[in-house]
PDB file of C-alpha atoms in Angstrom:
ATOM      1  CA  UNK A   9      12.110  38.872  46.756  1.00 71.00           C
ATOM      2  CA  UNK A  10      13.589  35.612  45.088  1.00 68.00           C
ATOM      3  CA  UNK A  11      10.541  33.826  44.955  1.00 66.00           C
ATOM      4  CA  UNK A  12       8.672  36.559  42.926  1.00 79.00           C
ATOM      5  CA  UNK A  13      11.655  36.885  40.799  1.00 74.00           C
ATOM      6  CA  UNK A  14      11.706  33.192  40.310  1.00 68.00           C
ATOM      7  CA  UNK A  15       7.812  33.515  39.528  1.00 77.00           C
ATOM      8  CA  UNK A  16       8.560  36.299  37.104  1.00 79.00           C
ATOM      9  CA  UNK A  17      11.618  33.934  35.260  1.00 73.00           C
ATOM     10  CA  UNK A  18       9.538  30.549  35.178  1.00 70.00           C
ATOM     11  CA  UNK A  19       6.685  32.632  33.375  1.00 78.00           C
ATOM     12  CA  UNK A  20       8.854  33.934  30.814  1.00 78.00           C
ATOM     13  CA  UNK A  21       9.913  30.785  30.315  1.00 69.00           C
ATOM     14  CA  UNK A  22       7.064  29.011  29.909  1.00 70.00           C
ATOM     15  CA  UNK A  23       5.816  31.952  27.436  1.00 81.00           C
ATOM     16  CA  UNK A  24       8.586  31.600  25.335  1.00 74.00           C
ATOM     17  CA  UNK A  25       9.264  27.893  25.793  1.00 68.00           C
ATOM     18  CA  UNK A  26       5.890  27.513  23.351  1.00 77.00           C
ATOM     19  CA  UNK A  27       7.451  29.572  20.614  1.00 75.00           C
ATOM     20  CA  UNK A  28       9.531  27.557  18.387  1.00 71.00           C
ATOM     21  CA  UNK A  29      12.102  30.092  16.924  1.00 70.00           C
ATOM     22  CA  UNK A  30      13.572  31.314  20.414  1.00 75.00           C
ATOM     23  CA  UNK A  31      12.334  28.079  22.651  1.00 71.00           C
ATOM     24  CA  UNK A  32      16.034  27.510  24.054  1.00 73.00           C
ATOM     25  CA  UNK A  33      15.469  30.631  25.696  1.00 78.00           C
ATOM     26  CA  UNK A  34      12.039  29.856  27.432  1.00 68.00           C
ATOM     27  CA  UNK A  35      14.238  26.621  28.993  1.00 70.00           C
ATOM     28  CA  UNK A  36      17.185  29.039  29.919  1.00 84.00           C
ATOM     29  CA  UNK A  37      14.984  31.197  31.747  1.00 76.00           C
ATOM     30  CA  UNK A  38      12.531  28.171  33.495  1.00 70.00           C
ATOM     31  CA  UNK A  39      16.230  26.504  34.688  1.00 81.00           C
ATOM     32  CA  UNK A  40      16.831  30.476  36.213  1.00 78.00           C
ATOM     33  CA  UNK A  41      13.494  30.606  38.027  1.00 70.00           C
ATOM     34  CA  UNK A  42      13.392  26.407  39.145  1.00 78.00           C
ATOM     35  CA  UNK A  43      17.253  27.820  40.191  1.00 81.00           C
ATOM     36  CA  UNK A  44      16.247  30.714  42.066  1.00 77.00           C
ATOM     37  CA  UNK A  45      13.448  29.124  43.787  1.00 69.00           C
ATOM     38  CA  UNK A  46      15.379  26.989  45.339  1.00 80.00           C
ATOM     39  CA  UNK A  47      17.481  29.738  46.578  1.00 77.00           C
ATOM     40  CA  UNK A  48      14.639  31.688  47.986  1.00 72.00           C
ATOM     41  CA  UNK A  49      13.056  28.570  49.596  1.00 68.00           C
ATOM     42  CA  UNK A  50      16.326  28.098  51.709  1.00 75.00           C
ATOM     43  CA  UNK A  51      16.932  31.735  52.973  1.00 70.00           C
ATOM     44  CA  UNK A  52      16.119  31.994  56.109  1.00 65.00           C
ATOM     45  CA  UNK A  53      13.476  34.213  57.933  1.00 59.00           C
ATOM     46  CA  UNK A  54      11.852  34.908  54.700  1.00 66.00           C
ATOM     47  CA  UNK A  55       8.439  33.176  52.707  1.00 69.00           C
ATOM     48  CA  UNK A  56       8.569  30.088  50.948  1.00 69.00           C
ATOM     49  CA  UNK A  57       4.863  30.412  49.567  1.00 79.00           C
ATOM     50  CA  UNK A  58       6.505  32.418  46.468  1.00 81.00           C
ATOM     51  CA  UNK A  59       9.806  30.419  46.198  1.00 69.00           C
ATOM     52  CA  UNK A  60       7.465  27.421  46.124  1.00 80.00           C
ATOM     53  CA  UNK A  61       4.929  28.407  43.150  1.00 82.00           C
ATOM     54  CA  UNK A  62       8.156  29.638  41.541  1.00 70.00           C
ATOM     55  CA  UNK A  63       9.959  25.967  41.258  1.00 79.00           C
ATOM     56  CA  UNK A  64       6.029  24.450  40.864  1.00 84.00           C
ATOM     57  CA  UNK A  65       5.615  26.897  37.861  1.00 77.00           C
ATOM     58  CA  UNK A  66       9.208  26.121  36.228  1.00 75.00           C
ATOM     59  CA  UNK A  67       8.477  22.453  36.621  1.00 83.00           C
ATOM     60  CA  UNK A  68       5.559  22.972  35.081  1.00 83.00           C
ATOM     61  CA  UNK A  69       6.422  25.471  32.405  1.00 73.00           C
ATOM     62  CA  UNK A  70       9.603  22.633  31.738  1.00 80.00           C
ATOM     63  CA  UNK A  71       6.802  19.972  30.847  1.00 87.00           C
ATOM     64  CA  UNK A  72       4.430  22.273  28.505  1.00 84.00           C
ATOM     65  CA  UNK A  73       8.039  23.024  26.835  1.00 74.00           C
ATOM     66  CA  UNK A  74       8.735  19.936  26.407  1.00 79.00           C
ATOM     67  CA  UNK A  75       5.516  18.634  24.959  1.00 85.00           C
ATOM     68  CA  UNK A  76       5.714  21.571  22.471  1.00 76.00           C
ATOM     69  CA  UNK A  77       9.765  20.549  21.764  1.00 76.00           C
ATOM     70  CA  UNK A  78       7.932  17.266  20.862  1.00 79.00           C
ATOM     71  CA  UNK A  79       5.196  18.100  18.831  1.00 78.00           C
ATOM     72  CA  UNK A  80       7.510  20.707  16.420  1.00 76.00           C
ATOM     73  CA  UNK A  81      10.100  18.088  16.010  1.00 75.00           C
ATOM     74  CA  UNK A  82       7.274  15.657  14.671  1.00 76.00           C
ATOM     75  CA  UNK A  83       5.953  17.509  12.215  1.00 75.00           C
ATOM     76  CA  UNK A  84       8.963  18.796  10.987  1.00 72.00           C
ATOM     77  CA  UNK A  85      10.187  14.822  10.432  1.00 70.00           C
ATOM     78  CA  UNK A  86       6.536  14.142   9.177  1.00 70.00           C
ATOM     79  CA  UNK A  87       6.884  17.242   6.507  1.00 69.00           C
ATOM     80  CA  UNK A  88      10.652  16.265   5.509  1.00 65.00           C
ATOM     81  CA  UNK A  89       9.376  12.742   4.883  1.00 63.00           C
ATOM     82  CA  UNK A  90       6.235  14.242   2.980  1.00 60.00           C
ATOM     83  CA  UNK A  91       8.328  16.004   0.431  1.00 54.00           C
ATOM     84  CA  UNK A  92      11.155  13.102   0.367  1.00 50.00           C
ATOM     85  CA  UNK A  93       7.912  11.399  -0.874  1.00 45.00           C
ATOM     86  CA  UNK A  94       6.778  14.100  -3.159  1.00 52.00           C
ATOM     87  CA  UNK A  95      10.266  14.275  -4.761  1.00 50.00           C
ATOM     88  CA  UNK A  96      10.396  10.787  -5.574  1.00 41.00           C
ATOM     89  CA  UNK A  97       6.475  10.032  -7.156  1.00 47.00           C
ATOM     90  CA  UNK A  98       7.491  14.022  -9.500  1.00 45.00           C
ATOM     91  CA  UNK A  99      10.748  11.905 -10.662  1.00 43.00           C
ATOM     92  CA  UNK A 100      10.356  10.654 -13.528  1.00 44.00           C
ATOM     93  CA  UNK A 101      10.382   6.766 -13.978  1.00 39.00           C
ATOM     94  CA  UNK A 102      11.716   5.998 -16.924  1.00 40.00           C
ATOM     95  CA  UNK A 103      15.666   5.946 -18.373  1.00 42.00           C
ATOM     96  CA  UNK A 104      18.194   4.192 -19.960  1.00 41.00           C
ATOM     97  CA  UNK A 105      19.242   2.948 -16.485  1.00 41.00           C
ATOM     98  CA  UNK A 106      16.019   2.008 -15.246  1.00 44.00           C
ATOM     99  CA  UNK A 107      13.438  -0.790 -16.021  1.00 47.00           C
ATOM    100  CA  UNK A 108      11.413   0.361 -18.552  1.00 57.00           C
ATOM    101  CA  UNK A 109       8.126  -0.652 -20.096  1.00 60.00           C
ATOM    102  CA  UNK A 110       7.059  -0.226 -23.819  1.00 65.00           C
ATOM    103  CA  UNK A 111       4.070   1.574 -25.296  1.00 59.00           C
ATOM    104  CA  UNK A 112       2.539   0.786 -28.736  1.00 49.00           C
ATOM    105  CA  UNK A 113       3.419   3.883 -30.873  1.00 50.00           C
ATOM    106  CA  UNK A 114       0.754   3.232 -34.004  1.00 44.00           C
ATOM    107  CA  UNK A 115      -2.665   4.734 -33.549  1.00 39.00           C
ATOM    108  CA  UNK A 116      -4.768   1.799 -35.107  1.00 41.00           C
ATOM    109  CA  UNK A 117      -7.002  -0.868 -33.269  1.00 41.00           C
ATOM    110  CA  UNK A 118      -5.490  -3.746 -31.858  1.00 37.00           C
ATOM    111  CA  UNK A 119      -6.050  -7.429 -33.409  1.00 43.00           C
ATOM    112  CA  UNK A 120      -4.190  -8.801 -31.138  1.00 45.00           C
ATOM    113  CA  UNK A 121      -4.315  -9.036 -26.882  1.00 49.00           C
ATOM    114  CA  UNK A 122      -3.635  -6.366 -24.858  1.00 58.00           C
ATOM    115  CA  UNK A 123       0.353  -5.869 -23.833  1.00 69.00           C
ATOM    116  CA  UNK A 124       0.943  -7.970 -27.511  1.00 87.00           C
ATOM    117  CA  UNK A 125       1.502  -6.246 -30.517  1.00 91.00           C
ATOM    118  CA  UNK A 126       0.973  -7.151 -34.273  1.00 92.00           C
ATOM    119  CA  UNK A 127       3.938  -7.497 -36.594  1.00 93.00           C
ATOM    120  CA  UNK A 128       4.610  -4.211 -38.119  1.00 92.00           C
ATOM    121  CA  UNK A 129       3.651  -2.526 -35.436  1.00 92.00           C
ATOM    122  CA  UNK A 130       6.310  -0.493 -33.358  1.00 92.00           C
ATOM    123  CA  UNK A 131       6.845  -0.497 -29.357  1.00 90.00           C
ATOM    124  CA  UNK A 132       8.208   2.291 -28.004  1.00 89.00           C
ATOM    125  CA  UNK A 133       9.859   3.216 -24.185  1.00 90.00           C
ATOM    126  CA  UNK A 134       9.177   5.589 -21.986  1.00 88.00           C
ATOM    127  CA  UNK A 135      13.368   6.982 -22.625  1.00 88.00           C
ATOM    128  CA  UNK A 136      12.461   6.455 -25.957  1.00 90.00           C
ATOM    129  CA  UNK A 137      13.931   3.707 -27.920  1.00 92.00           C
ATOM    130  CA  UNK A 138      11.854   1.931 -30.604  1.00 93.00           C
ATOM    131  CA  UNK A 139      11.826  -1.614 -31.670  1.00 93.00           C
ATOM    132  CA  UNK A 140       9.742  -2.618 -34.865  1.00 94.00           C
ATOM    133  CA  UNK A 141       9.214  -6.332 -35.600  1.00 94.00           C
ATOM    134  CA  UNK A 142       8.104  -6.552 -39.620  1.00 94.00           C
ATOM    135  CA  UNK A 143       5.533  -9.424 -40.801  1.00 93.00           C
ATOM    136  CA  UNK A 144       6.980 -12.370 -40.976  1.00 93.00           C
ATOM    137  CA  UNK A 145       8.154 -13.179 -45.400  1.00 93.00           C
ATOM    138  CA  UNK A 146       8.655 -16.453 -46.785  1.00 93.00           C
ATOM    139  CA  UNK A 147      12.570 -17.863 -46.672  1.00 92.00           C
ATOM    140  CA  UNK A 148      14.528 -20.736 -48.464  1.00 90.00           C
ATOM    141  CA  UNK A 149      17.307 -21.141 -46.591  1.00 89.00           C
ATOM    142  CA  UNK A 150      20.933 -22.186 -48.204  1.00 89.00           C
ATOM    143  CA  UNK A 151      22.512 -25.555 -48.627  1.00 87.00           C
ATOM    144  CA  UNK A 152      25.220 -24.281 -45.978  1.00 87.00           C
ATOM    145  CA  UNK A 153      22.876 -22.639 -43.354  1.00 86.00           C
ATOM    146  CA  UNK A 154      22.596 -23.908 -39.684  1.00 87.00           C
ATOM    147  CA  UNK A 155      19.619 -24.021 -37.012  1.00 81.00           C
ATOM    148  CA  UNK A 156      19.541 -23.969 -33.631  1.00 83.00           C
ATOM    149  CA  UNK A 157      16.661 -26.345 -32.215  1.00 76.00           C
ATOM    150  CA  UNK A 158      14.291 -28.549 -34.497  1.00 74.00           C
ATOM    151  CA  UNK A 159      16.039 -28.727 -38.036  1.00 71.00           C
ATOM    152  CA  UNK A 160      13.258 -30.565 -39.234  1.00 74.00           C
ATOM    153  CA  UNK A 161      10.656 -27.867 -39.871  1.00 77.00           C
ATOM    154  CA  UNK A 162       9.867 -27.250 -43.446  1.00 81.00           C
ATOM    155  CA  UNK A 163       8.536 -23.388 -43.048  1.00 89.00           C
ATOM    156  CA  UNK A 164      11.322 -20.461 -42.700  1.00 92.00           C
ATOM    157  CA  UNK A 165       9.821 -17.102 -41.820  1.00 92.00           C
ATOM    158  CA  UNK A 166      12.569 -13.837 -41.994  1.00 93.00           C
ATOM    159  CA  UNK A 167      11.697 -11.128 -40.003  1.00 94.00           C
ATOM    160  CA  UNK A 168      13.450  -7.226 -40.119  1.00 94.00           C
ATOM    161  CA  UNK A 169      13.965  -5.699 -36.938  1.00 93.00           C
ATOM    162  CA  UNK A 170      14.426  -2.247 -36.535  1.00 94.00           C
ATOM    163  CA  UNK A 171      15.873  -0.756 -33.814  1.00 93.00           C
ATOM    164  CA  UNK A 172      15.812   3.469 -33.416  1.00 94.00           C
ATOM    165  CA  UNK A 173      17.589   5.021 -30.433  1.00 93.00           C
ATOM    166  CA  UNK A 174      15.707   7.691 -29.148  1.00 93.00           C
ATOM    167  CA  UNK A 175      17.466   8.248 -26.058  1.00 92.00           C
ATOM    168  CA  UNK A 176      20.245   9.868 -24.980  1.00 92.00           C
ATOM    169  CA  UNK A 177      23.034   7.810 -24.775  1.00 91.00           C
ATOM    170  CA  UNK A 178      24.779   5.069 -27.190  1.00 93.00           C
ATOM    171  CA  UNK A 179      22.442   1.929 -27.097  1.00 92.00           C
ATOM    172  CA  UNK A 180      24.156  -1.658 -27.859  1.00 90.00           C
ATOM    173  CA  UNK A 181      22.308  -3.886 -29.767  1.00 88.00           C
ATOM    174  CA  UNK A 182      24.451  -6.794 -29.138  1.00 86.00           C
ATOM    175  CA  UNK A 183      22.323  -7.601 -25.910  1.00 85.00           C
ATOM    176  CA  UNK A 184      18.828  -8.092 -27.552  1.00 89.00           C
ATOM    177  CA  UNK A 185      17.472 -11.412 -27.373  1.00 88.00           C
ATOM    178  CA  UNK A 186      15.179 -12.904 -29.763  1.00 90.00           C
ATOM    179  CA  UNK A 187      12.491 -16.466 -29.019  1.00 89.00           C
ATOM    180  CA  UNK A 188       9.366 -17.222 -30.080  1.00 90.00           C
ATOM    181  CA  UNK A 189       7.243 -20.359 -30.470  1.00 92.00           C
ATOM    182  CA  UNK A 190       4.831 -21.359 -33.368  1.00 90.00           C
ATOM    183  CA  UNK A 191       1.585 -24.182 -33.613  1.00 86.00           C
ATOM    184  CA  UNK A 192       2.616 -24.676 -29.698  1.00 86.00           C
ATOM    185  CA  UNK A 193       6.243 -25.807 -30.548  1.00 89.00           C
ATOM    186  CA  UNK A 194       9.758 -23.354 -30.167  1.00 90.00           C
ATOM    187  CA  UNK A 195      10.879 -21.999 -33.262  1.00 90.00           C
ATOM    188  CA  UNK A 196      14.304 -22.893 -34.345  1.00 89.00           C
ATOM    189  CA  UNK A 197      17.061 -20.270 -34.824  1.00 89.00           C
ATOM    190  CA  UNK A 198      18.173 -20.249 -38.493  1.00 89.00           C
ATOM    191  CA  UNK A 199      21.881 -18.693 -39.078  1.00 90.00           C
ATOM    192  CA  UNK A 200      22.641 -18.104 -42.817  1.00 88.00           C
ATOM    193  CA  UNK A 201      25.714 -16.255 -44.061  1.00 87.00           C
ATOM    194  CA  UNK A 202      25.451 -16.732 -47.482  1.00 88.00           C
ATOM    195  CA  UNK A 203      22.262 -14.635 -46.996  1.00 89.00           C
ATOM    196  CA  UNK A 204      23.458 -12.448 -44.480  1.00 88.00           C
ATOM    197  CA  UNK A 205      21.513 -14.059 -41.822  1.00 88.00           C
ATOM    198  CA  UNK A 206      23.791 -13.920 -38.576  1.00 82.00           C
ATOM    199  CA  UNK A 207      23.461 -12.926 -34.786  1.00 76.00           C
ATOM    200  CA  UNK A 208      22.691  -9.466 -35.432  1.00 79.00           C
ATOM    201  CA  UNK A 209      24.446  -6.035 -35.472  1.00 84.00           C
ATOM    202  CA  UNK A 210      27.725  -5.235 -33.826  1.00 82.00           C
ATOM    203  CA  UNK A 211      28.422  -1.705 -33.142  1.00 87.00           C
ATOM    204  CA  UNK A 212      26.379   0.793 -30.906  1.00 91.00           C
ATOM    205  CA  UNK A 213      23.526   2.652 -31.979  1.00 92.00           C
ATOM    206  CA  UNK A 214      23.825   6.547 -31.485  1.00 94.00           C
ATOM    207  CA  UNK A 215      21.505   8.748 -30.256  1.00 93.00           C
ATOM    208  CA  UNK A 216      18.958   9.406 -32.747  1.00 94.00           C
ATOM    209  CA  UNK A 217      20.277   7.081 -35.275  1.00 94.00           C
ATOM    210  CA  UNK A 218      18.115   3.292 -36.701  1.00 92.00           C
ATOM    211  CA  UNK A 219      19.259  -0.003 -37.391  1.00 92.00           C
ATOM    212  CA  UNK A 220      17.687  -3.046 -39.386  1.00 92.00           C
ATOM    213  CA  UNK A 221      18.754  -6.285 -39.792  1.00 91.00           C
ATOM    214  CA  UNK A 222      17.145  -9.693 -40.315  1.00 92.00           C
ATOM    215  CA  UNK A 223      16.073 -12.909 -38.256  1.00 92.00           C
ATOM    216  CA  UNK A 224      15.334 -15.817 -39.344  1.00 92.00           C
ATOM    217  CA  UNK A 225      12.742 -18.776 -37.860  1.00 93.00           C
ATOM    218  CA  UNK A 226      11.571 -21.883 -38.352  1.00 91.00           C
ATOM    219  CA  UNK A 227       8.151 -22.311 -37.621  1.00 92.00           C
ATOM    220  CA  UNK A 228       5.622 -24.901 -37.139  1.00 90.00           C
ATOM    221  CA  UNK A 229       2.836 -23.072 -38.084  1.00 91.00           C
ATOM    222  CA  UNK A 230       3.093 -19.762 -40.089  1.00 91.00           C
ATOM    223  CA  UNK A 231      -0.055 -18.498 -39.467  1.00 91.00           C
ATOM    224  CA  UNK A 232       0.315 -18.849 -35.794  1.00 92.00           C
ATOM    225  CA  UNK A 233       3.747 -16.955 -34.817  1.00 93.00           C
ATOM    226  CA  UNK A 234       4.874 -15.795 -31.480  1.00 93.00           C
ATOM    227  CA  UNK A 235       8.031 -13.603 -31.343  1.00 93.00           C
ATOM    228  CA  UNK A 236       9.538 -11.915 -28.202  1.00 91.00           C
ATOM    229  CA  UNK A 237      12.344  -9.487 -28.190  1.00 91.00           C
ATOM    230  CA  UNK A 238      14.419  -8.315 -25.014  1.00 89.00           C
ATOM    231  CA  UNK A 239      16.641  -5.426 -25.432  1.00 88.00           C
ATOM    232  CA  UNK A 240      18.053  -5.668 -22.684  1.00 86.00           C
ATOM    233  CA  UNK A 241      18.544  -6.396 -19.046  1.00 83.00           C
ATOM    234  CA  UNK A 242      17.033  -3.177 -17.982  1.00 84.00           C
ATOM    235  CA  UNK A 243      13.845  -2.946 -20.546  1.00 86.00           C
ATOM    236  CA  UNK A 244      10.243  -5.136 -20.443  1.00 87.00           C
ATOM    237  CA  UNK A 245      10.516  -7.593 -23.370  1.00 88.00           C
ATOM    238  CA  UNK A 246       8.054  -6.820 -26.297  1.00 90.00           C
ATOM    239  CA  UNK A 247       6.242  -9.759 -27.592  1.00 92.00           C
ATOM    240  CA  UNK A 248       4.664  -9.827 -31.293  1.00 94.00           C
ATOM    241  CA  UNK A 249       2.269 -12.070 -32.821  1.00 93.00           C
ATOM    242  CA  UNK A 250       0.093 -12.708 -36.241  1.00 90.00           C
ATOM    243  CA  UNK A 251      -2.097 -14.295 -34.115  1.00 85.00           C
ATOM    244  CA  UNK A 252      -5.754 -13.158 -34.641  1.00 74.00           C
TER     245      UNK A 252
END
């Protein structure tokens, strides 16, 4: 009588051992019949034949479980990690916080290499702050004016740069960084106050508002400038050129 109830358990078992919403049942029920197969194979003056085939089928039922167990807990990890993936390539890239590349905002044909834009032209990031680098104009620099590098270059090129913040949040100007070279030689940094020619701005730029102010170079070779502009730590710097 136990053996064909242990039969009867260890089927169950197995049945429901496949099925992943109630398999801690199907292992309740194999334990029952591998339990009460034991107990029938030690009663005496009764046959084992059934107690036996009831243990063999929980044992057996307890491995098909347990390869199913396996296989459901694998794909579940494989589809968490596929949408942990999704999640992160629908995210977008680009913010204020994160490194950031520019794109050139005018429409025309490019003179000038790819990734380098013409003066005048504007660059514009993903989060959405614009820098505009005008052409270079002729300069005289005063009598009290300073330079930082070679003093001894004759040309003096001014150039406006306008900064528009586009994004969301206050951007500081004080951390963009100006260099350039000119007829293979670094241009000089040229500081004028009489002319209004200093470091840059000051304050923080609010969303949505523009700032200009002016630079001034010297440069070896006027029709062969090379200025790059960093706004900052987290942004690609922008490099323009009157190169042809």
């Amino acid at each position: 009588m136990l053996g064909i109830v242990s039969i009867a358990l260890s089927a169950l078992g197995l049945i429901l051992g496949c099925v992943p919403a109630i398999m801690f049942l199907g292992w309740i029920l194999l334990f029952a019949g591998f339990v009460t197969g034991i107990v029938g194979l030690f009663q005496k003056f009764k046959e084992k034949v059934t107690p036996i085939i009831g243990i063999a089928l929980s044992v057996l039922g307890s491995i098909i479980a347990g390869i199913v167990f396996f296989f459901v807990v694998a794909g579940a990890v494989a589809d968490a990690t596929s949408s942990s993936y999704e999640e992160v390539e629908s995210t977008p890239y680009a913010s204020e916080s994160s490194y950031s590349s520019p794109s050139v905002a005018a429409t025309e044909e490019p003179t000038v290499p790819e990734g380098v834009l013409a003066f005048g032209k504007t660059a514009e990031y993903n989060d959405g702050l614009k820098v505009t680098i005008s052409e270079p104009a002729d300069f005289t620099p005063s009598d009290t004016s300073a330079s930082i590098g070679d003093d001894s270059v004759q040309n003096h090129r001014k150039f406006t740069i306008t900064i528009e913040n586009g994004t969301k949040e206050a951007y500081d100007p004080t951390s963009v960084y100006l260099s350039g070279n000119s007829g293979g030689k670094e241009m000089s940094k040229v500081f004028d106050s009489e002319q209004n020619i200093s470091s840059g701005p000051e304050g923080k730029i609010l969303p949505g508002d523009k700032v200009s102010y002016d630079a001034v170079f010297g440069v070896a070779d006027p029709e062969n400038i090379t200025l790059e502009v960093s706004p900052d730590y987290d942004r690609e710097s922008v490099i323009f050129t009157n190169k042809k």
